[in-house]
């Protein structure tokens, strides 16, 4: 069992990052994708039930974002060049199974990290959030960028090992087992359930 400390829901936010149809396409369709969505759906319900905060991070671009994208950005310049991932496209909406509710935090980003191009950090601090439980696609993209950034901002971090996914299994495993543990507690959705209940 995890040695991670119990969670105080009043100071905890679950980050649900890039769970959008266009990004979920990286996860094999069918049973694997359904199971992943089911686990994150359960985590959201758990955190909600205990009065915690749900924060959604999605990637999407306006015409101005595309125009401002420098050609030197290896990851995002091609998206801008081909006008992919417009912020109003259904493919960039949060997946319907994980749909936000009133009172949730929702931010739109234009780079990998959940904080670097958004006011997510400010919104979390305004709510007294000091602990983040991280879920997202992909492990080597938004999860890696956000974990490193949030660790530098002194959040207490938990990464949901079964709430993150990556098309490269080897990279996913290296990050979970060798990179993230120096910055975050690695737990799964079952442990999250337990840690929310621990006093």
mmCIF file of C-alpha atoms in Angstrom:
data_model
loop_
_atom_site.group_PDB
_atom_site.id
_atom_site.type_symbol
_atom_site.label_atom_id
_atom_site.label_comp_id
_atom_site.label_asym_id
_atom_site.label_seq_id
_atom_site.Cartn_x
_atom_site.Cartn_y
_atom_site.Cartn_z
ATOM 1 C CA UNK A 1 0.000 0.000 0.000
ATOM 2 C CA UNK A 2 1.136 3.544 -0.721
ATOM 3 C CA UNK A 3 2.919 5.487 2.017
ATOM 4 C CA UNK A 4 1.428 8.682 0.591
ATOM 5 C CA UNK A 5 -0.133 11.004 3.178
ATOM 6 C CA UNK A 6 -3.916 11.335 3.379
ATOM 7 C CA UNK A 7 -5.553 14.051 1.320
ATOM 8 C CA UNK A 8 -7.385 17.050 2.742
ATOM 9 C CA UNK A 9 -10.097 17.594 0.097
ATOM 10 C CA UNK A 10 -10.564 21.263 0.997
ATOM 11 C CA UNK A 11 -7.009 21.953 -0.193
ATOM 12 C CA UNK A 12 -6.921 19.388 -3.018
ATOM 13 C CA UNK A 13 -7.632 19.663 -6.751
ATOM 14 C CA UNK A 14 -7.823 16.846 -9.276
ATOM 15 C CA UNK A 15 -6.311 17.988 -12.572
ATOM 16 C CA UNK A 16 -8.055 16.440 -15.590
ATOM 17 C CA UNK A 17 -5.793 17.378 -18.474
ATOM 18 C CA UNK A 18 -6.213 16.986 -22.231
ATOM 19 C CA UNK A 19 -9.050 14.470 -21.920
ATOM 20 C CA UNK A 20 -10.321 15.636 -25.311
ATOM 21 C CA UNK A 21 -11.372 13.467 -28.268
ATOM 22 C CA UNK A 22 -8.441 14.683 -30.397
ATOM 23 C CA UNK A 23 -5.941 13.697 -27.686
ATOM 24 C CA UNK A 24 -7.752 10.545 -26.554
ATOM 25 C CA UNK A 25 -7.124 9.280 -30.087
ATOM 26 C CA UNK A 26 -3.586 8.508 -28.834
ATOM 27 C CA UNK A 27 -5.089 5.748 -26.638
ATOM 28 C CA UNK A 28 -6.192 2.577 -28.453
ATOM 29 C CA UNK A 29 -9.918 2.643 -29.127
ATOM 30 C CA UNK A 30 -12.180 0.164 -27.371
ATOM 31 C CA UNK A 31 -11.613 -1.497 -24.020
ATOM 32 C CA UNK A 32 -8.389 0.332 -23.106
ATOM 33 C CA UNK A 33 -9.824 3.802 -23.747
ATOM 34 C CA UNK A 34 -13.139 2.979 -22.044
ATOM 35 C CA UNK A 35 -11.324 1.650 -18.967
ATOM 36 C CA UNK A 36 -9.145 4.774 -18.762
ATOM 37 C CA UNK A 37 -12.180 7.056 -19.025
ATOM 38 C CA UNK A 38 -13.986 4.953 -16.416
ATOM 39 C CA UNK A 39 -11.130 5.265 -13.921
ATOM 40 C CA UNK A 40 -10.884 9.038 -14.343
ATOM 41 C CA UNK A 41 -14.681 9.323 -14.177
ATOM 42 C CA UNK A 42 -14.523 7.494 -10.830
ATOM 43 C CA UNK A 43 -11.690 9.716 -9.555
ATOM 44 C CA UNK A 44 -13.689 12.841 -10.424
ATOM 45 C CA UNK A 45 -16.737 11.463 -8.604
ATOM 46 C CA UNK A 46 -14.586 10.584 -5.558
ATOM 47 C CA UNK A 47 -13.001 14.014 -5.298
ATOM 48 C CA UNK A 48 -16.372 15.742 -5.853
ATOM 49 C CA UNK A 49 -18.017 13.609 -3.146
ATOM 50 C CA UNK A 50 -15.438 14.808 -0.614
ATOM 51 C CA UNK A 51 -15.701 18.472 -1.533
ATOM 52 C CA UNK A 52 -12.463 18.673 -3.491
ATOM 53 C CA UNK A 53 -11.898 20.820 -6.570
ATOM 54 C CA UNK A 54 -11.889 19.569 -10.164
ATOM 55 C CA UNK A 55 -9.706 21.538 -12.575
ATOM 56 C CA UNK A 56 -9.894 20.878 -16.310
ATOM 57 C CA UNK A 57 -7.067 21.756 -18.652
ATOM 58 C CA UNK A 58 -7.684 21.588 -22.395
ATOM 59 C CA UNK A 59 -5.606 22.529 -25.402
ATOM 60 C CA UNK A 60 -7.172 24.636 -28.135
ATOM 61 C CA UNK A 61 -6.114 27.486 -30.382
ATOM 62 C CA UNK A 62 -7.658 30.706 -31.655
ATOM 63 C CA UNK A 63 -6.656 32.214 -34.996
ATOM 64 C CA UNK A 64 -4.513 34.672 -33.009
ATOM 65 C CA UNK A 65 -2.757 31.766 -31.253
ATOM 66 C CA UNK A 66 -1.931 30.179 -34.606
ATOM 67 C CA UNK A 67 -0.656 33.499 -36.016
ATOM 68 C CA UNK A 68 1.571 34.070 -32.974
ATOM 69 C CA UNK A 69 3.148 30.608 -33.050
ATOM 70 C CA UNK A 70 6.869 30.823 -33.884
ATOM 71 C CA UNK A 71 8.215 28.429 -36.507
ATOM 72 C CA UNK A 72 10.904 27.460 -33.992
ATOM 73 C CA UNK A 73 8.347 25.619 -31.817
ATOM 74 C CA UNK A 74 8.943 22.039 -32.941
ATOM 75 C CA UNK A 75 5.791 20.619 -31.336
ATOM 76 C CA UNK A 76 3.196 23.300 -31.946
ATOM 77 C CA UNK A 77 4.269 25.116 -35.148
ATOM 78 C CA UNK A 78 2.903 22.277 -37.352
ATOM 79 C CA UNK A 79 -0.474 22.515 -35.569
ATOM 80 C CA UNK A 80 -0.577 26.245 -36.221
ATOM 81 C CA UNK A 81 0.550 25.838 -39.811
ATOM 82 C CA UNK A 82 -2.274 23.383 -40.547
ATOM 83 C CA UNK A 83 -4.826 25.169 -38.314
ATOM 84 C CA UNK A 84 -5.423 22.075 -36.192
ATOM 85 C CA UNK A 85 -7.152 21.960 -32.773
ATOM 86 C CA UNK A 86 -9.311 25.091 -33.030
ATOM 87 C CA UNK A 87 -10.687 25.850 -29.562
ATOM 88 C CA UNK A 88 -14.305 25.644 -30.755
ATOM 89 C CA UNK A 89 -13.925 22.244 -32.466
ATOM 90 C CA UNK A 90 -15.768 19.378 -30.775
ATOM 91 C CA UNK A 91 -12.494 17.440 -30.916
ATOM 92 C CA UNK A 92 -11.000 19.896 -28.384
ATOM 93 C CA UNK A 93 -13.918 19.808 -25.920
ATOM 94 C CA UNK A 94 -13.601 17.876 -22.661
ATOM 95 C CA UNK A 95 -14.851 14.312 -23.247
ATOM 96 C CA UNK A 96 -18.567 14.088 -22.482
ATOM 97 C CA UNK A 97 -18.080 11.368 -19.857
ATOM 98 C CA UNK A 98 -15.871 13.718 -17.834
ATOM 99 C CA UNK A 99 -17.882 16.880 -18.482
ATOM 100 C CA UNK A 100 -17.230 19.875 -16.208
ATOM 101 C CA UNK A 101 -19.869 21.103 -13.778
ATOM 102 C CA UNK A 102 -20.640 24.545 -12.387
ATOM 103 C CA UNK A 103 -17.907 25.661 -10.004
ATOM 104 C CA UNK A 104 -15.151 23.625 -11.654
ATOM 105 C CA UNK A 105 -12.004 25.325 -12.915
ATOM 106 C CA UNK A 106 -11.575 25.180 -16.704
ATOM 107 C CA UNK A 107 -8.543 26.625 -18.490
ATOM 108 C CA UNK A 108 -7.450 26.587 -22.124
ATOM 109 C CA UNK A 109 -3.759 26.249 -22.911
ATOM 110 C CA UNK A 110 -1.630 26.626 -26.021
ATOM 111 C CA UNK A 111 1.505 24.710 -24.928
ATOM 112 C CA UNK A 112 2.188 21.411 -23.135
ATOM 113 C CA UNK A 113 2.052 22.478 -19.501
ATOM 114 C CA UNK A 114 -1.178 23.128 -17.644
ATOM 115 C CA UNK A 115 0.163 26.301 -16.012
ATOM 116 C CA UNK A 116 2.623 27.971 -18.385
ATOM 117 C CA UNK A 117 0.040 29.622 -20.683
ATOM 118 C CA UNK A 118 -2.968 29.738 -18.312
ATOM 119 C CA UNK A 119 -4.065 31.307 -15.017
ATOM 120 C CA UNK A 120 -4.485 27.841 -13.466
ATOM 121 C CA UNK A 121 -1.920 28.487 -10.705
ATOM 122 C CA UNK A 122 -3.683 31.740 -9.748
ATOM 123 C CA UNK A 123 -7.146 30.114 -9.713
ATOM 124 C CA UNK A 124 -5.897 27.227 -7.551
ATOM 125 C CA UNK A 125 -4.208 29.541 -5.057
ATOM 126 C CA UNK A 126 -7.340 31.716 -4.820
ATOM 127 C CA UNK A 127 -9.190 28.589 -3.664
ATOM 128 C CA UNK A 128 -6.512 27.649 -1.144
ATOM 129 C CA UNK A 129 -5.378 24.598 -3.141
ATOM 130 C CA UNK A 130 -1.978 23.276 -2.057
ATOM 131 C CA UNK A 131 -2.242 19.671 -3.267
ATOM 132 C CA UNK A 132 -2.724 18.435 -6.838
ATOM 133 C CA UNK A 133 -3.767 14.985 -8.030
ATOM 134 C CA UNK A 134 -2.666 14.741 -11.650
ATOM 135 C CA UNK A 135 -4.350 12.853 -14.489
ATOM 136 C CA UNK A 136 -3.840 13.471 -18.182
ATOM 137 C CA UNK A 137 -2.850 12.456 -21.679
ATOM 138 C CA UNK A 138 -0.073 12.154 -22.435
ATOM 139 C CA UNK A 139 2.347 11.143 -19.688
ATOM 140 C CA UNK A 140 5.298 12.535 -21.673
ATOM 141 C CA UNK A 141 3.448 15.723 -22.647
ATOM 142 C CA UNK A 142 1.037 17.582 -20.392
ATOM 143 C CA UNK A 143 1.674 15.356 -17.345
ATOM 144 C CA UNK A 144 5.472 15.690 -17.456
ATOM 145 C CA UNK A 145 5.374 19.441 -18.099
ATOM 146 C CA UNK A 146 2.780 20.128 -15.423
ATOM 147 C CA UNK A 147 4.364 17.911 -12.751
ATOM 148 C CA UNK A 148 7.762 19.609 -13.158
ATOM 149 C CA UNK A 149 6.208 23.095 -13.176
ATOM 150 C CA UNK A 150 3.885 22.398 -10.210
ATOM 151 C CA UNK A 151 6.733 20.861 -8.202
ATOM 152 C CA UNK A 152 8.745 24.043 -8.753
ATOM 153 C CA UNK A 153 5.728 25.997 -7.449
ATOM 154 C CA UNK A 154 5.769 23.873 -4.250
ATOM 155 C CA UNK A 155 2.481 22.014 -4.668
ATOM 156 C CA UNK A 156 2.170 18.657 -2.936
ATOM 157 C CA UNK A 157 1.764 16.289 -5.866
ATOM 158 C CA UNK A 158 0.132 12.939 -6.516
ATOM 159 C CA UNK A 159 0.199 11.325 -9.967
ATOM 160 C CA UNK A 160 -2.611 8.890 -10.785
ATOM 161 C CA UNK A 161 -0.702 6.012 -12.337
ATOM 162 C CA UNK A 162 -3.874 4.598 -13.923
ATOM 163 C CA UNK A 163 -5.235 8.028 -14.876
ATOM 164 C CA UNK A 164 -2.362 8.905 -17.203
ATOM 165 C CA UNK A 165 -1.537 7.335 -20.563
ATOM 166 C CA UNK A 166 0.997 7.680 -23.342
ATOM 167 C CA UNK A 167 1.350 6.147 -26.799
ATOM 168 C CA UNK A 168 4.914 5.149 -25.886
ATOM 169 C CA UNK A 169 4.674 2.525 -23.123
ATOM 170 C CA UNK A 170 8.411 2.573 -22.407
ATOM 171 C CA UNK A 171 8.491 6.353 -21.902
ATOM 172 C CA UNK A 172 5.333 6.142 -19.784
ATOM 173 C CA UNK A 173 6.936 3.546 -17.486
ATOM 174 C CA UNK A 174 10.241 5.421 -17.161
ATOM 175 C CA UNK A 175 8.404 8.599 -16.135
ATOM 176 C CA UNK A 176 6.152 6.830 -13.622
ATOM 177 C CA UNK A 177 8.905 4.743 -12.052
ATOM 178 C CA UNK A 178 12.038 6.879 -12.371
ATOM 179 C CA UNK A 179 11.169 10.542 -12.957
ATOM 180 C CA UNK A 180 7.931 11.401 -11.163
ATOM 181 C CA UNK A 181 8.662 9.727 -7.783
ATOM 182 C CA UNK A 182 11.231 12.433 -6.918
ATOM 183 C CA UNK A 183 8.509 15.058 -7.292
ATOM 184 C CA UNK A 184 5.219 13.311 -6.567
ATOM 185 C CA UNK A 185 3.519 10.450 -4.757
ATOM 186 C CA UNK A 186 2.537 7.787 -7.304
ATOM 187 C CA UNK A 187 -0.900 6.371 -6.497
ATOM 188 C CA UNK A 188 -3.733 4.739 -8.419
ATOM 189 C CA UNK A 189 -7.455 5.493 -8.361
ATOM 190 C CA UNK A 190 -8.098 2.852 -5.688
ATOM 191 C CA UNK A 191 -5.510 4.471 -3.395
ATOM 192 C CA UNK A 192 -7.014 7.890 -4.128
ATOM 193 C CA UNK A 193 -10.346 6.540 -2.885
ATOM 194 C CA UNK A 194 -8.664 5.403 0.345
ATOM 195 C CA UNK A 195 -6.562 8.530 0.891
ATOM 196 C CA UNK A 196 -9.635 10.762 0.580
ATOM 197 C CA UNK A 197 -11.273 8.773 3.361
ATOM 198 C CA UNK A 198 -8.291 8.661 5.703
ATOM 199 C CA UNK A 199 -8.374 11.012 8.680
#
